[in-house]
XYZ file of C-alpha atoms in Angstrom:
446
model
C 78.042 178.454 96.275
C 79.987 176.080 98.535
C 78.432 172.703 99.266
C 78.511 170.712 102.457
C 81.505 168.436 102.843
C 81.422 165.199 104.804
C 83.476 165.595 107.981
C 86.651 163.528 108.033
C 86.687 163.051 104.249
C 89.834 164.076 102.358
C 89.298 167.191 100.255
C 91.639 169.464 98.334
C 89.543 172.663 98.358
C 85.751 172.465 98.571
C 85.343 175.890 96.936
C 87.157 174.911 93.714
C 85.824 172.528 91.069
C 88.820 170.554 89.843
C 92.392 171.266 90.913
C 94.636 174.293 91.221
C 97.811 174.543 89.097
C 99.863 173.886 92.240
C 97.996 170.613 92.836
C 98.288 169.561 89.194
C 102.069 170.096 89.228
C 102.815 168.721 92.680
C 105.694 166.199 92.868
C 104.269 162.681 92.370
C 104.422 160.279 95.301
C 106.584 157.248 94.584
C 104.817 153.905 94.983
C 105.959 151.341 97.530
C 104.904 147.744 98.085
C 102.801 148.788 101.050
C 100.981 151.248 98.759
C 98.443 148.593 97.736
C 94.871 149.185 98.855
C 92.004 150.254 96.585
C 93.234 147.968 93.789
C 93.147 144.959 96.105
C 89.590 145.918 97.100
C 88.542 146.287 93.432
C 90.185 143.031 92.343
C 88.840 141.023 95.299
C 85.357 142.434 94.700
C 85.425 141.587 91.017
C 86.569 137.969 91.235
C 83.700 135.919 92.557
C 82.393 132.398 92.252
C 80.988 132.960 88.745
C 84.473 133.838 87.419
C 85.949 130.730 89.024
C 83.290 128.482 87.484
C 83.744 130.042 84.020
C 87.517 129.560 84.192
C 87.258 125.988 85.492
C 84.767 125.142 82.737
C 86.996 126.614 80.018
C 89.964 124.649 81.417
C 87.983 121.419 81.588
C 86.771 121.897 78.007
C 89.831 123.217 76.156
C 92.803 122.516 78.404
C 95.291 125.396 78.416
C 94.458 126.501 74.870
C 92.558 129.624 75.996
C 94.974 130.700 78.730
C 95.994 133.689 76.592
C 92.429 135.030 76.892
C 92.860 135.242 80.692
C 96.017 137.338 80.187
C 94.110 139.532 77.715
C 91.377 140.011 80.331
C 93.936 141.179 82.895
C 95.306 143.750 80.421
C 91.787 145.000 79.612
C 90.921 145.462 83.288
C 94.191 147.272 84.020
C 93.448 149.654 81.127
C 89.836 150.282 82.236
C 90.539 150.748 85.934
C 93.551 152.972 85.215
C 91.234 155.104 83.090
C 88.710 155.379 85.941
C 91.436 156.277 88.450
C 93.207 158.745 86.165
C 89.972 160.582 85.359
C 89.257 160.956 89.073
C 92.783 162.017 90.088
C 93.192 164.502 87.238
C 89.787 166.217 87.356
C 88.529 165.879 90.931
C 85.334 164.295 89.561
C 84.021 160.804 90.290
C 83.134 158.570 87.357
C 79.416 159.299 87.801
C 80.126 163.033 87.755
C 82.086 162.448 84.558
C 79.160 160.597 82.993
C 76.924 163.546 83.857
C 79.097 165.796 81.658
C 78.205 163.518 78.717
C 74.488 164.220 79.139
C 71.456 163.264 81.230
C 71.015 160.023 79.229
C 73.769 158.441 81.315
C 71.679 158.862 84.475
C 68.619 157.381 82.762
C 70.674 154.262 82.041
C 72.660 154.089 85.272
C 69.778 154.744 87.721
C 67.490 151.832 86.736
C 70.509 149.569 86.162
C 72.035 150.022 89.628
C 68.666 149.449 91.352
C 67.857 146.261 89.421
C 71.467 145.070 89.628
C 71.417 145.610 93.406
C 68.473 143.273 94.025
C 69.648 140.448 91.758
C 73.311 140.722 92.752
C 72.409 140.878 96.442
C 70.623 137.514 96.248
C 73.409 136.006 94.118
C 76.187 137.165 96.462
C 74.448 135.865 99.584
C 73.671 132.497 97.939
C 77.240 132.169 96.642
C 78.733 132.884 100.088
C 76.370 130.344 101.679
C 77.240 127.442 99.344
C 80.730 126.596 100.674
C 79.585 127.159 104.272
C 76.662 124.761 103.752
C 79.103 122.201 102.312
C 81.415 122.603 105.317
C 78.517 122.493 107.818
C 75.866 120.310 106.135
C 73.565 120.337 109.172
C 72.684 124.011 108.646
C 70.258 125.240 105.952
C 72.128 127.274 103.334
C 69.503 130.057 103.596
C 70.642 130.657 107.190
C 74.213 131.192 105.978
C 72.975 133.367 103.092
C 70.980 135.697 105.336
C 73.746 135.784 107.955
C 76.382 136.709 105.359
C 74.216 139.558 104.047
C 73.580 140.917 107.537
C 77.246 140.620 108.575
C 78.283 142.427 105.383
C 75.668 145.098 106.113
C 76.928 145.549 109.671
C 80.607 145.786 108.702
C 80.026 148.302 105.915
C 77.473 150.287 107.947
C 80.338 151.283 110.287
C 81.738 153.371 107.387
C 85.371 152.494 108.180
C 87.223 152.109 104.900
C 90.456 150.928 106.536
C 88.580 148.074 108.224
C 87.047 146.994 104.903
C 90.417 147.218 103.122
C 92.079 145.135 105.843
C 89.330 142.493 105.733
C 89.451 142.350 101.932
C 93.248 141.971 102.000
C 92.936 139.053 104.431
C 90.193 137.424 102.335
C 92.079 137.783 99.054
C 95.168 136.382 100.807
C 93.190 133.316 101.925
C 91.629 132.985 98.469
C 95.017 133.292 96.759
C 96.874 130.818 98.985
C 94.150 128.137 99.020
C 93.646 128.144 95.244
C 97.392 128.259 94.496
C 98.011 125.360 96.894
C 95.167 123.379 95.325
C 96.559 124.062 91.839
C 100.136 123.140 92.866
C 98.797 119.866 94.289
C 97.809 118.756 90.768
C 101.442 119.064 89.524
C 100.602 121.051 86.377
C 102.420 120.677 83.063
C 104.536 123.845 82.791
C 105.202 123.381 79.069
C 101.484 123.145 78.306
C 100.840 126.287 80.393
C 103.446 128.249 78.406
C 101.994 126.943 75.124
C 98.577 128.232 76.237
C 99.927 131.799 76.201
C 100.111 131.665 72.384
C 96.804 132.972 70.948
C 94.914 130.232 69.074
C 91.432 128.759 68.894
C 90.269 125.129 68.877
C 89.158 124.258 65.360
C 85.609 123.232 64.608
C 84.056 124.500 67.856
C 81.638 127.407 67.307
C 81.379 127.998 71.070
C 85.113 128.613 71.543
C 84.841 132.337 70.785
C 82.157 132.724 73.468
C 84.564 131.226 75.998
C 87.321 133.557 74.802
C 85.055 136.565 75.269
C 83.924 135.275 78.668
C 87.491 134.774 79.916
C 88.645 138.138 78.557
C 85.650 139.866 80.117
C 85.445 137.929 83.342
C 88.738 138.603 85.132
C 87.315 140.678 87.903
C 84.300 142.874 87.854
C 81.626 144.813 86.012
C 80.119 147.784 87.835
C 82.776 147.356 90.542
C 85.472 148.568 88.135
C 83.779 151.957 88.108
C 83.782 152.007 91.928
C 87.600 152.223 91.965
C 87.620 156.029 92.085
C 85.414 155.984 95.194
C 87.854 153.660 96.954
C 90.710 156.013 95.988
C 88.778 158.802 97.682
C 88.116 156.723 100.798
C 91.826 155.895 100.963
C 92.708 159.593 100.790
C 94.354 159.365 97.350
C 92.422 162.324 95.995
C 94.896 164.655 94.252
C 97.049 164.249 91.097
C 100.270 163.486 93.019
C 98.847 159.991 93.715
C 98.717 159.059 90.006
C 101.867 156.880 90.042
C 100.760 155.194 93.262
C 97.326 154.504 91.712
C 98.867 152.937 88.601
C 101.112 150.690 90.709
C 98.185 149.718 92.938
C 95.938 148.921 89.965
C 98.480 146.994 87.872
C 99.864 144.940 90.775
C 96.404 144.012 92.048
C 95.148 142.826 88.657
C 98.361 140.924 87.908
C 97.852 139.057 91.202
C 94.239 138.468 90.134
C 95.489 137.073 86.816
C 97.793 134.619 88.625
C 94.854 133.536 90.753
C 92.626 132.973 87.699
C 95.435 131.051 85.937
C 95.698 128.811 89.028
C 91.948 128.220 88.736
C 92.375 127.220 85.089
C 95.198 124.837 86.095
C 92.718 123.095 88.391
C 90.170 122.943 85.575
C 92.707 121.294 83.283
C 94.490 118.952 85.679
C 91.477 117.873 87.747
C 88.671 117.910 85.185
C 89.994 117.980 81.599
C 92.517 115.193 82.131
C 89.838 112.949 83.678
C 87.086 113.925 81.244
C 84.914 115.281 84.067
C 82.305 118.040 83.797
C 81.030 120.294 86.578
C 77.581 121.672 87.312
C 76.598 125.041 85.901
C 76.487 127.973 88.298
C 78.270 128.308 91.611
C 77.509 124.659 92.508
C 80.254 123.682 90.075
C 82.760 124.728 92.728
C 81.324 122.136 95.120
C 82.006 119.509 92.425
C 85.653 120.608 92.342
C 85.818 120.209 96.124
C 84.468 116.644 95.725
C 87.114 115.811 93.093
C 89.881 117.158 95.352
C 88.541 115.062 98.245
C 88.513 111.884 96.114
C 92.040 112.374 94.795
C 93.933 113.984 97.648
C 91.798 113.592 100.785
C 88.988 115.514 102.454
C 91.394 118.075 103.960
C 92.080 119.501 100.499
C 88.363 119.799 99.801
C 88.070 121.840 103.010
C 90.994 124.059 101.966
C 89.369 124.735 98.583
C 85.947 125.448 100.120
C 87.543 127.998 102.463
C 89.015 129.709 99.377
C 85.600 129.565 97.685
C 84.059 131.267 100.745
C 86.784 133.954 100.795
C 86.211 134.715 97.091
C 82.440 134.995 97.554
C 82.407 136.977 100.802
C 85.085 139.421 99.592
C 82.908 140.158 96.547
C 79.889 140.705 98.801
C 81.782 143.082 101.110
C 83.268 145.068 98.218
C 79.909 145.519 96.475
C 78.114 146.498 99.691
C 80.807 149.165 100.177
C 81.752 150.463 96.711
C 78.437 150.281 94.870
C 76.645 151.944 97.799
C 79.080 154.860 97.448
C 78.282 155.022 93.720
C 74.545 155.055 94.383
C 74.915 157.790 97.010
C 76.794 159.941 94.471
C 74.169 159.249 91.786
C 71.164 160.005 94.016
C 72.665 163.166 95.498
C 73.914 164.687 92.257
C 71.944 163.480 89.229
C 69.608 166.523 89.314
C 72.395 169.109 89.636
C 74.153 170.877 86.731
C 77.145 168.800 85.609
C 79.563 171.751 85.628
C 79.027 172.262 89.385
C 79.941 168.728 90.388
C 83.196 167.893 92.142
C 84.522 165.042 94.288
C 83.688 166.965 97.463
C 80.005 166.584 96.605
C 80.146 162.771 96.614
C 78.575 161.728 99.928
C 79.855 159.052 102.296
C 78.274 155.767 103.326
C 76.875 157.566 106.371
C 74.614 159.611 104.084
C 70.934 158.710 103.702
C 71.267 157.453 100.094
C 74.347 155.417 101.085
C 72.441 153.819 103.956
C 69.400 153.242 101.727
C 71.380 151.326 99.115
C 73.103 149.196 101.756
C 69.673 148.116 102.954
C 68.509 147.717 99.321
C 71.371 145.285 98.639
C 70.582 143.267 101.769
C 66.878 143.112 102.609
C 64.787 142.904 99.363
C 67.136 140.243 97.862
C 66.390 137.970 100.828
C 62.913 137.455 99.355
C 64.543 136.012 96.220
C 66.270 133.384 98.375
C 62.819 131.899 99.110
C 61.227 132.375 95.684
C 61.899 131.400 92.118
C 63.607 134.501 90.797
C 61.229 136.656 88.756
C 61.923 136.097 85.056
C 61.232 139.733 84.162
C 63.723 140.990 86.756
C 66.398 138.559 85.561
C 65.733 139.586 81.969
C 66.192 143.282 82.799
C 69.300 142.495 84.849
C 70.854 140.544 81.991
C 69.967 143.155 79.377
C 71.187 146.206 81.307
C 74.203 144.303 82.639
C 75.322 143.311 79.147
C 75.496 146.997 78.261
C 77.506 148.156 81.302
C 81.056 147.190 80.312
C 80.699 148.651 76.779
C 79.157 151.742 78.434
C 82.146 152.095 80.782
C 84.768 151.477 78.092
C 83.237 153.819 75.504
C 82.516 156.629 77.989
C 86.091 156.445 79.337
C 87.369 156.809 75.779
C 85.458 160.101 75.567
C 86.048 161.326 79.127
C 89.828 160.949 79.159
C 90.153 162.931 75.930
C 88.003 165.914 76.954
C 89.215 169.376 77.889
C 88.104 168.698 81.482
C 91.193 166.473 81.789
C 94.431 168.540 81.952
C 96.521 167.948 78.828
C 99.296 166.038 80.598
C 96.776 163.484 81.905
C 94.860 162.802 78.669
C 95.059 159.460 76.902
C 97.686 159.836 74.199
C 97.737 157.471 71.223
C 98.912 154.360 73.132
C 96.143 154.568 75.731
C 93.578 155.534 73.080
C 94.543 152.420 71.102
C 94.375 150.146 74.162
C 91.110 151.669 75.381
C 89.632 151.532 71.875
C 90.539 147.837 71.581
C 89.115 147.191 75.057
C 85.902 149.023 74.121
C 85.577 146.994 70.898
C 85.987 143.689 72.754
C 83.462 144.652 75.419
C 80.966 145.772 72.790
C 81.343 142.294 71.235
C 80.918 140.656 74.657
C 77.937 142.926 75.358
C 76.180 141.988 72.114
C 76.721 138.303 72.897
C 75.380 138.714 76.456
C 72.446 140.793 75.185
C 71.434 138.042 72.755
C 71.592 135.469 75.576
C 69.588 137.721 77.914
C 66.868 138.309 75.304
C 66.550 134.661 74.251
C 63.472 134.083 76.467
C 61.695 136.912 74.615
C 63.024 135.988 71.188
C 61.988 132.390 71.672
C 65.552 131.067 71.734
């Protein structure tokens, strides 16, 4: 039975699940520098204010000693996102459709998680975007900026124009990249110390150092948004195996640029904070402290430059989540009751679908209530618990999915990718256990 296909969406053949031999053996498209797109969207979505604060804090605490963990994080994300993209391009199935082949239990985890995550993340993203705007325009209540940013994001994504979103995200990541690199260069970093930080080592006598290592390795860009990469490939029109080389170039280049950006953030943490023995506030407000330090040392113009970068990082994350995670939810809601063997990329609905529209509103409207209330402890507890499990869930399921018979032999992992993905899974399980313990501390009396 053929299923309805969204008009204007790229499809290979809606009557075939998977790909024909001709499609599997088609000549690969060679990547070019202008091939970048979905990777930029994924990387810009993943790097938000929380990542910047974590990196600044690690730099202020340990200097460049943990810089190697940032590089490790870039490698892990390249491995994970390549696995998501390769599964999609070699099977014609989205990542959710792949999870369905592993059993219904995946839906029982993913469904509650994405709904709870949507409410808490929605409030966090709007608040984070409002902070630098409130600092730049102190006469306006930050809640006004928060609500406005959510509604503008809703309006832009509601149009269901992927090319518009990609263009906006590219501009935002460009602004974010340039402002943070300029701010880092202003501090005249010690190149020798930076190179020494690439050698793996740990500060002696500090039991918290390993937590920072895990946080840096796990925090270079994204959680659930990594899994959205396949949906952005589809929106771009990269939906058949011949785009595999282009996808790998797009993914690797985008996350290497992200790594440079995060290293620049660490430079600021070291040269502005560590060298002066300064600490910053916890949470996104720590970035306002960095703006104050820049203003004191180099003039208020540099604080403005940094705050513009802070806004670009936060709003790009908001836009990417509103777009990519809504596509994931639409796929989940439309297909979780159907037999797994029937599912194919052509069955993944667009943002114009009812479930896509519903989740866009879910990300925007209910979280606004949290802007006016103390956030419910139970909701935060669930968010932290389910969120701690997501990256191990993604890494472990990819290890299974990309070795199954559903993936044509030439696109399966091989021992090098199995080793890298296995190592990535092990690290994210360790990070997940650590995050789970922290999330459950209120219940355990910690």
